[in-house]
Amino acid sequence: MRQNPEGRTPTRRPAFRLATLLLLVLGLTLPTTPSFAQATGHVRAKIVKAGLVLGGGAGNGVLTYRGKAHPFRISGVSFGITVGVTVGRLDGWASGIREVGDFAGTYSSVGGGFALVGGVNGVHLRNEKGVTIVLQGPKAGLELAANISRITIFLR
């Protein structure tokens, strides 16, 4: 490499540094491809449950995913110690979603709860596509439950 009159090796040119900086900024500001990235969705649901040993429930809700609202229906059965009738409003998150269709499916849960006029409900679900839903919220009614549940979600 040639030396300049002062005897030092010249530094890189300013135009090269500017081009490198612009490419770096451009790379950091470009959005990722949404079809390959997993995203989290907000879930809100209302569920009515009733049972005596064998229980059942149904409800509806909305998944807000990537800025769009996707209504869904819920149906489920439970087996174990189940006595009572409750209405619950649940709020939480669904993670592991690659595309909105992954949210629909069959989920499993093992849990329990107690409500006398009012209580708190919480559930952690996972389906065969790897989507995990964590919900919690108030419930009203009378219930004593310790059971295994199978819940199916259908997108409308």
mmCIF file with all atom_site columns, C-alpha atoms in Angstrom:
data_model
loop_
_atom_site.group_PDB
_atom_site.id
_atom_site.type_symbol
_atom_site.label_atom_id
_atom_site.label_alt_id
_atom_site.label_comp_id
_atom_site.label_asym_id
_atom_site.label_entity_id
_atom_site.label_seq_id
_atom_site.pdbx_PDB_ins_code
_atom_site.Cartn_x
_atom_site.Cartn_y
_atom_site.Cartn_z
_atom_site.occupancy
_atom_site.B_iso_or_equiv
_atom_site.pdbx_formal_charge
_atom_site.auth_seq_id
_atom_site.auth_comp_id
_atom_site.auth_asym_id
_atom_site.auth_atom_id
_atom_site.pdbx_PDB_model_num
ATOM 1   C CA . MET A 1 1   ? 0.000   0.000   0.000  1.00 0.00 ? 1   MET A CA 1
ATOM 2   C CA . ARG A 1 2   ? 1.285   3.491   -0.788 1.00 0.00 ? 2   ARG A CA 1
ATOM 3   C CA . GLN A 1 3   ? 2.137   5.894   1.947  1.00 0.00 ? 3   GLN A CA 1
ATOM 4   C CA . ASN A 1 4   ? 1.156   9.529   1.900  1.00 0.00 ? 4   ASN A CA 1
ATOM 5   C CA . PRO A 1 5   ? 3.799   12.327  2.163  1.00 0.00 ? 5   PRO A CA 1
ATOM 6   C CA . GLU A 1 6   ? 3.621   12.260  5.984  1.00 0.00 ? 6   GLU A CA 1
ATOM 7   C CA . GLY A 1 7   ? 4.632   8.567   5.906  1.00 0.00 ? 7   GLY A CA 1
ATOM 8   C CA . ARG A 1 8   ? 1.298   7.137   7.093  1.00 0.00 ? 8   ARG A CA 1
ATOM 9   C CA . THR A 1 9   ? -0.945  4.595   5.391  1.00 0.00 ? 9   THR A CA 1
ATOM 10  C CA . PRO A 1 10  ? -4.122  6.339   4.168  1.00 0.00 ? 10  PRO A CA 1
ATOM 11  C CA . THR A 1 11  ? -7.406  5.567   5.958  1.00 0.00 ? 11  THR A CA 1
ATOM 12  C CA . ARG A 1 12  ? -10.490 4.273   4.158  1.00 0.00 ? 12  ARG A CA 1
ATOM 13  C CA . ARG A 1 13  ? -12.313 6.704   1.994  1.00 0.00 ? 13  ARG A CA 1
ATOM 14  C CA . PRO A 1 14  ? -15.283 8.614   3.451  1.00 0.00 ? 14  PRO A CA 1
ATOM 15  C CA . ALA A 1 15  ? -17.611 7.433   0.626  1.00 0.00 ? 15  ALA A CA 1
ATOM 16  C CA . PHE A 1 16  ? -16.942 3.785   1.542  1.00 0.00 ? 16  PHE A CA 1
ATOM 17  C CA . ARG A 1 17  ? -17.703 4.465   5.223  1.00 0.00 ? 17  ARG A CA 1
ATOM 18  C CA . LEU A 1 18  ? -20.914 6.275   4.305  1.00 0.00 ? 18  LEU A CA 1
ATOM 19  C CA . ALA A 1 19  ? -22.075 3.397   2.055  1.00 0.00 ? 19  ALA A CA 1
ATOM 20  C CA . THR A 1 20  ? -21.330 0.866   4.813  1.00 0.00 ? 20  THR A CA 1
ATOM 21  C CA . LEU A 1 21  ? -23.252 2.919   7.360  1.00 0.00 ? 21  LEU A CA 1
ATOM 22  C CA . LEU A 1 22  ? -26.260 3.264   5.012  1.00 0.00 ? 22  LEU A CA 1
ATOM 23  C CA . LEU A 1 23  ? -26.352 -0.512  4.375  1.00 0.00 ? 23  LEU A CA 1
ATOM 24  C CA . LEU A 1 24  ? -26.242 -1.194  8.104  1.00 0.00 ? 24  LEU A CA 1
ATOM 25  C CA . VAL A 1 25  ? -29.095 1.249   8.824  1.00 0.00 ? 25  VAL A CA 1
ATOM 26  C CA . LEU A 1 26  ? -31.156 -0.171  5.955  1.00 0.00 ? 26  LEU A CA 1
ATOM 27  C CA . GLY A 1 27  ? -30.640 -3.735  7.204  1.00 0.00 ? 27  GLY A CA 1
ATOM 28  C CA . LEU A 1 28  ? -31.765 -2.818  10.712 1.00 0.00 ? 28  LEU A CA 1
ATOM 29  C CA . THR A 1 29  ? -34.901 -0.999  9.565  1.00 0.00 ? 29  THR A CA 1
ATOM 30  C CA . LEU A 1 30  ? -36.278 -3.534  7.095  1.00 0.00 ? 30  LEU A CA 1
ATOM 31  C CA . PRO A 1 31  ? -39.189 -5.569  8.506  1.00 0.00 ? 31  PRO A CA 1
ATOM 32  C CA . THR A 1 32  ? -38.815 -9.298  9.001  1.00 0.00 ? 32  THR A CA 1
ATOM 33  C CA . THR A 1 33  ? -40.814 -11.634 6.809  1.00 0.00 ? 33  THR A CA 1
ATOM 34  C CA . PRO A 1 34  ? -44.031 -12.305 8.787  1.00 0.00 ? 34  PRO A CA 1
ATOM 35  C CA . SER A 1 35  ? -44.738 -15.740 7.291  1.00 0.00 ? 35  SER A CA 1
ATOM 36  C CA . PHE A 1 36  ? -41.648 -17.250 8.941  1.00 0.00 ? 36  PHE A CA 1
ATOM 37  C CA . ALA A 1 37  ? -41.668 -15.352 12.234 1.00 0.00 ? 37  ALA A CA 1
ATOM 38  C CA . GLN A 1 38  ? -43.706 -16.464 15.215 1.00 0.00 ? 38  GLN A CA 1
ATOM 39  C CA . ALA A 1 39  ? -45.846 -13.821 16.823 1.00 0.00 ? 39  ALA A CA 1
ATOM 40  C CA . THR A 1 40  ? -47.893 -13.395 19.977 1.00 0.00 ? 40  THR A CA 1
ATOM 41  C CA . GLY A 1 41  ? -51.612 -12.680 19.870 1.00 0.00 ? 41  GLY A CA 1
ATOM 42  C CA . HIS A 1 42  ? -53.962 -11.203 22.451 1.00 0.00 ? 42  HIS A CA 1
ATOM 43  C CA . VAL A 1 43  ? -56.883 -13.469 23.408 1.00 0.00 ? 43  VAL A CA 1
ATOM 44  C CA . ARG A 1 44  ? -60.183 -12.482 25.042 1.00 0.00 ? 44  ARG A CA 1
ATOM 45  C CA . ALA A 1 45  ? -62.894 -15.100 25.685 1.00 0.00 ? 45  ALA A CA 1
ATOM 46  C CA . LYS A 1 46  ? -66.192 -15.684 27.501 1.00 0.00 ? 46  LYS A CA 1
ATOM 47  C CA . ILE A 1 47  ? -66.876 -19.279 28.564 1.00 0.00 ? 47  ILE A CA 1
ATOM 48  C CA . VAL A 1 48  ? -69.919 -20.880 30.212 1.00 0.00 ? 48  VAL A CA 1
ATOM 49  C CA . LYS A 1 49  ? -69.268 -24.189 31.985 1.00 0.00 ? 49  LYS A CA 1
ATOM 50  C CA . ALA A 1 50  ? -71.528 -26.689 33.714 1.00 0.00 ? 50  ALA A CA 1
ATOM 51  C CA . GLY A 1 51  ? -71.011 -30.169 35.000 1.00 0.00 ? 51  GLY A CA 1
ATOM 52  C CA . LEU A 1 52  ? -71.515 -33.011 37.412 1.00 0.00 ? 52  LEU A CA 1
ATOM 53  C CA . VAL A 1 53  ? -68.549 -35.439 37.109 1.00 0.00 ? 53  VAL A CA 1
ATOM 54  C CA . LEU A 1 54  ? -68.543 -34.948 33.335 1.00 0.00 ? 54  LEU A CA 1
ATOM 55  C CA . GLY A 1 55  ? -68.526 -31.283 32.405 1.00 0.00 ? 55  GLY A CA 1
ATOM 56  C CA . GLY A 1 56  ? -68.955 -29.259 29.298 1.00 0.00 ? 56  GLY A CA 1
ATOM 57  C CA . GLY A 1 57  ? -68.455 -25.728 28.218 1.00 0.00 ? 57  GLY A CA 1
ATOM 58  C CA . ALA A 1 58  ? -68.833 -23.406 25.297 1.00 0.00 ? 58  ALA A CA 1
ATOM 59  C CA . GLY A 1 59  ? -67.992 -19.856 24.498 1.00 0.00 ? 59  GLY A CA 1
ATOM 60  C CA . ASN A 1 60  ? -66.578 -17.400 22.064 1.00 0.00 ? 60  ASN A CA 1
ATOM 61  C CA . GLY A 1 61  ? -63.781 -14.926 21.865 1.00 0.00 ? 61  GLY A CA 1
ATOM 62  C CA . VAL A 1 62  ? -61.469 -12.837 19.758 1.00 0.00 ? 62  VAL A CA 1
ATOM 63  C CA . LEU A 1 63  ? -57.830 -13.376 18.887 1.00 0.00 ? 63  LEU A CA 1
ATOM 64  C CA . THR A 1 64  ? -56.076 -10.128 17.982 1.00 0.00 ? 64  THR A CA 1
ATOM 65  C CA . TYR A 1 65  ? -53.119 -11.164 15.853 1.00 0.00 ? 65  TYR A CA 1
ATOM 66  C CA . ARG A 1 66  ? -50.860 -8.813  13.898 1.00 0.00 ? 66  ARG A CA 1
ATOM 67  C CA . GLY A 1 67  ? -53.387 -6.008  14.203 1.00 0.00 ? 67  GLY A CA 1
ATOM 68  C CA . LYS A 1 68  ? -56.425 -7.978  12.994 1.00 0.00 ? 68  LYS A CA 1
ATOM 69  C CA . ALA A 1 69  ? -59.326 -9.360  15.037 1.00 0.00 ? 69  ALA A CA 1
ATOM 70  C CA . HIS A 1 70  ? -60.166 -13.035 14.453 1.00 0.00 ? 70  HIS A CA 1
ATOM 71  C CA . PRO A 1 71  ? -63.384 -14.246 16.146 1.00 0.00 ? 71  PRO A CA 1
ATOM 72  C CA . PHE A 1 72  ? -63.457 -17.852 17.361 1.00 0.00 ? 72  PHE A CA 1
ATOM 73  C CA . ARG A 1 73  ? -65.720 -20.388 19.071 1.00 0.00 ? 73  ARG A CA 1
ATOM 74  C CA . ILE A 1 74  ? -64.722 -22.647 21.960 1.00 0.00 ? 74  ILE A CA 1
ATOM 75  C CA . SER A 1 75  ? -66.190 -25.981 22.987 1.00 0.00 ? 75  SER A CA 1
ATOM 76  C CA . GLY A 1 76  ? -64.854 -28.406 25.503 1.00 0.00 ? 76  GLY A CA 1
ATOM 77  C CA . VAL A 1 77  ? -65.392 -31.343 27.795 1.00 0.00 ? 77  VAL A CA 1
ATOM 78  C CA . SER A 1 78  ? -63.855 -32.204 31.141 1.00 0.00 ? 78  SER A CA 1
ATOM 79  C CA . PHE A 1 79  ? -63.696 -35.344 33.217 1.00 0.00 ? 79  PHE A CA 1
ATOM 80  C CA . GLY A 1 80  ? -62.984 -35.555 36.929 1.00 0.00 ? 80  GLY A CA 1
ATOM 81  C CA . ILE A 1 81  ? -64.443 -33.818 39.930 1.00 0.00 ? 81  ILE A CA 1
ATOM 82  C CA . THR A 1 82  ? -66.697 -31.226 38.357 1.00 0.00 ? 82  THR A CA 1
ATOM 83  C CA . VAL A 1 83  ? -69.734 -29.757 40.106 1.00 0.00 ? 83  VAL A CA 1
ATOM 84  C CA . GLY A 1 84  ? -71.458 -26.469 39.320 1.00 0.00 ? 84  GLY A CA 1
ATOM 85  C CA . VAL A 1 85  ? -72.118 -23.770 36.758 1.00 0.00 ? 85  VAL A CA 1
ATOM 86  C CA . THR A 1 86  ? -69.870 -20.767 36.031 1.00 0.00 ? 86  THR A CA 1
ATOM 87  C CA . VAL A 1 87  ? -69.420 -17.956 33.551 1.00 0.00 ? 87  VAL A CA 1
ATOM 88  C CA . GLY A 1 88  ? -65.872 -16.739 33.023 1.00 0.00 ? 88  GLY A CA 1
ATOM 89  C CA . ARG A 1 89  ? -64.293 -13.856 31.162 1.00 0.00 ? 89  ARG A CA 1
ATOM 90  C CA . LEU A 1 90  ? -60.711 -14.646 30.317 1.00 0.00 ? 90  LEU A CA 1
ATOM 91  C CA . ASP A 1 91  ? -57.957 -12.458 28.982 1.00 0.00 ? 91  ASP A CA 1
ATOM 92  C CA . GLY A 1 92  ? -54.403 -13.386 28.015 1.00 0.00 ? 92  GLY A CA 1
ATOM 93  C CA . TRP A 1 93  ? -51.907 -14.316 25.324 1.00 0.00 ? 93  TRP A CA 1
ATOM 94  C CA . ALA A 1 94  ? -51.323 -16.955 22.681 1.00 0.00 ? 94  ALA A CA 1
ATOM 95  C CA . SER A 1 95  ? -47.730 -17.579 21.641 1.00 0.00 ? 95  SER A CA 1
ATOM 96  C CA . GLY A 1 96  ? -46.023 -19.778 19.066 1.00 0.00 ? 96  GLY A CA 1
ATOM 97  C CA . ILE A 1 97  ? -48.347 -18.721 16.234 1.00 0.00 ? 97  ILE A CA 1
ATOM 98  C CA . ARG A 1 98  ? -46.723 -18.790 12.773 1.00 0.00 ? 98  ARG A CA 1
ATOM 99  C CA . GLU A 1 99  ? -49.981 -18.118 10.905 1.00 0.00 ? 99  GLU A CA 1
ATOM 100 C CA . VAL A 1 100 ? -53.476 -17.425 12.207 1.00 0.00 ? 100 VAL A CA 1
ATOM 101 C CA . GLY A 1 101 ? -54.689 -20.951 11.295 1.00 0.00 ? 101 GLY A CA 1
ATOM 102 C CA . ASP A 1 102 ? -52.309 -22.410 13.899 1.00 0.00 ? 102 ASP A CA 1
ATOM 103 C CA . PHE A 1 103 ? -54.555 -20.982 16.635 1.00 0.00 ? 103 PHE A CA 1
ATOM 104 C CA . ALA A 1 104 ? -57.450 -23.309 15.760 1.00 0.00 ? 104 ALA A CA 1
ATOM 105 C CA . GLY A 1 105 ? -57.194 -26.849 17.080 1.00 0.00 ? 105 GLY A CA 1
ATOM 106 C CA . THR A 1 106 ? -57.528 -29.105 20.088 1.00 0.00 ? 106 THR A CA 1
ATOM 107 C CA . TYR A 1 107 ? -55.954 -28.050 23.370 1.00 0.00 ? 107 TYR A CA 1
ATOM 108 C CA . SER A 1 108 ? -55.377 -30.055 26.544 1.00 0.00 ? 108 SER A CA 1
ATOM 109 C CA . SER A 1 109 ? -55.418 -28.872 30.127 1.00 0.00 ? 109 SER A CA 1
ATOM 110 C CA . VAL A 1 110 ? -55.226 -30.317 33.632 1.00 0.00 ? 110 VAL A CA 1
ATOM 111 C CA . GLY A 1 111 ? -56.515 -28.013 36.322 1.00 0.00 ? 111 GLY A CA 1
ATOM 112 C CA . GLY A 1 112 ? -58.940 -27.141 39.017 1.00 0.00 ? 112 GLY A CA 1
ATOM 113 C CA . GLY A 1 113 ? -60.723 -24.312 40.672 1.00 0.00 ? 113 GLY A CA 1
ATOM 114 C CA . PHE A 1 114 ? -63.308 -23.162 43.138 1.00 0.00 ? 114 PHE A CA 1
ATOM 115 C CA . ALA A 1 115 ? -65.914 -20.433 42.890 1.00 0.00 ? 115 ALA A CA 1
ATOM 116 C CA . LEU A 1 116 ? -68.704 -19.463 45.244 1.00 0.00 ? 116 LEU A CA 1
ATOM 117 C CA . VAL A 1 117 ? -70.541 -16.552 43.637 1.00 0.00 ? 117 VAL A CA 1
ATOM 118 C CA . GLY A 1 118 ? -67.196 -15.243 42.321 1.00 0.00 ? 118 GLY A CA 1
ATOM 119 C CA . GLY A 1 119 ? -63.660 -16.388 41.850 1.00 0.00 ? 119 GLY A CA 1
ATOM 120 C CA . VAL A 1 120 ? -60.605 -16.270 39.653 1.00 0.00 ? 120 VAL A CA 1
ATOM 121 C CA . ASN A 1 121 ? -60.074 -18.525 36.668 1.00 0.00 ? 121 ASN A CA 1
ATOM 122 C CA . GLY A 1 122 ? -56.748 -19.358 35.069 1.00 0.00 ? 122 GLY A CA 1
ATOM 123 C CA . VAL A 1 123 ? -55.789 -21.792 32.337 1.00 0.00 ? 123 VAL A CA 1
ATOM 124 C CA . HIS A 1 124 ? -52.658 -22.839 30.463 1.00 0.00 ? 124 HIS A CA 1
ATOM 125 C CA . LEU A 1 125 ? -53.346 -24.646 27.164 1.00 0.00 ? 125 LEU A CA 1
ATOM 126 C CA . ARG A 1 126 ? -51.220 -26.113 24.363 1.00 0.00 ? 126 ARG A CA 1
ATOM 127 C CA . ASN A 1 127 ? -52.310 -27.530 20.999 1.00 0.00 ? 127 ASN A CA 1
ATOM 128 C CA . GLU A 1 128 ? -50.753 -29.966 18.530 1.00 0.00 ? 128 GLU A CA 1
ATOM 129 C CA . LYS A 1 129 ? -49.253 -27.102 16.460 1.00 0.00 ? 129 LYS A CA 1
ATOM 130 C CA . GLY A 1 130 ? -47.224 -25.791 19.392 1.00 0.00 ? 130 GLY A CA 1
ATOM 131 C CA . VAL A 1 131 ? -49.467 -22.818 20.179 1.00 0.00 ? 131 VAL A CA 1
ATOM 132 C CA . THR A 1 132 ? -49.637 -22.024 23.889 1.00 0.00 ? 132 THR A CA 1
ATOM 133 C CA . ILE A 1 133 ? -52.475 -20.006 25.414 1.00 0.00 ? 133 ILE A CA 1
ATOM 134 C CA . VAL A 1 134 ? -52.322 -18.531 28.918 1.00 0.00 ? 134 VAL A CA 1
ATOM 135 C CA . LEU A 1 135 ? -55.561 -16.955 30.164 1.00 0.00 ? 135 LEU A CA 1
ATOM 136 C CA . GLN A 1 136 ? -56.891 -15.626 33.434 1.00 0.00 ? 136 GLN A CA 1
ATOM 137 C CA . GLY A 1 137 ? -59.847 -13.656 34.660 1.00 0.00 ? 137 GLY A CA 1
ATOM 138 C CA . PRO A 1 138 ? -62.882 -13.504 36.907 1.00 0.00 ? 138 PRO A CA 1
ATOM 139 C CA . LYS A 1 139 ? -65.656 -16.078 36.970 1.00 0.00 ? 139 LYS A CA 1
ATOM 140 C CA . ALA A 1 140 ? -69.084 -16.026 38.569 1.00 0.00 ? 140 ALA A CA 1
ATOM 141 C CA . GLY A 1 141 ? -71.225 -18.921 39.745 1.00 0.00 ? 141 GLY A CA 1
ATOM 142 C CA . LEU A 1 142 ? -70.707 -22.032 41.849 1.00 0.00 ? 142 LEU A CA 1
ATOM 143 C CA . GLU A 1 143 ? -68.006 -24.527 40.926 1.00 0.00 ? 143 GLU A CA 1
ATOM 144 C CA . LEU A 1 144 ? -65.713 -27.127 42.418 1.00 0.00 ? 144 LEU A CA 1
ATOM 145 C CA . ALA A 1 145 ? -63.410 -28.667 39.816 1.00 0.00 ? 145 ALA A CA 1
ATOM 146 C CA . ALA A 1 146 ? -60.331 -30.858 39.561 1.00 0.00 ? 146 ALA A CA 1
ATOM 147 C CA . ASN A 1 147 ? -60.284 -32.334 36.103 1.00 0.00 ? 147 ASN A CA 1
ATOM 148 C CA . ILE A 1 148 ? -58.709 -33.034 32.750 1.00 0.00 ? 148 ILE A CA 1
ATOM 149 C CA . SER A 1 149 ? -60.089 -30.889 29.940 1.00 0.00 ? 149 SER A CA 1
ATOM 150 C CA . ARG A 1 150 ? -60.036 -31.107 26.186 1.00 0.00 ? 150 ARG A CA 1
ATOM 151 C CA . ILE A 1 151 ? -60.861 -27.826 24.467 1.00 0.00 ? 151 ILE A CA 1
ATOM 152 C CA . THR A 1 152 ? -61.403 -27.211 20.771 1.00 0.00 ? 152 THR A CA 1
ATOM 153 C CA . ILE A 1 153 ? -61.116 -23.779 19.162 1.00 0.00 ? 153 ILE A CA 1
ATOM 154 C CA . PHE A 1 154 ? -62.690 -23.033 15.776 1.00 0.00 ? 154 PHE A CA 1
ATOM 155 C CA . LEU A 1 155 ? -61.920 -19.820 13.903 1.00 0.00 ? 155 LEU A CA 1
ATOM 156 C CA . ARG A 1 156 ? -65.037 -18.261 12.388 1.00 0.00 ? 156 ARG A CA 1
#
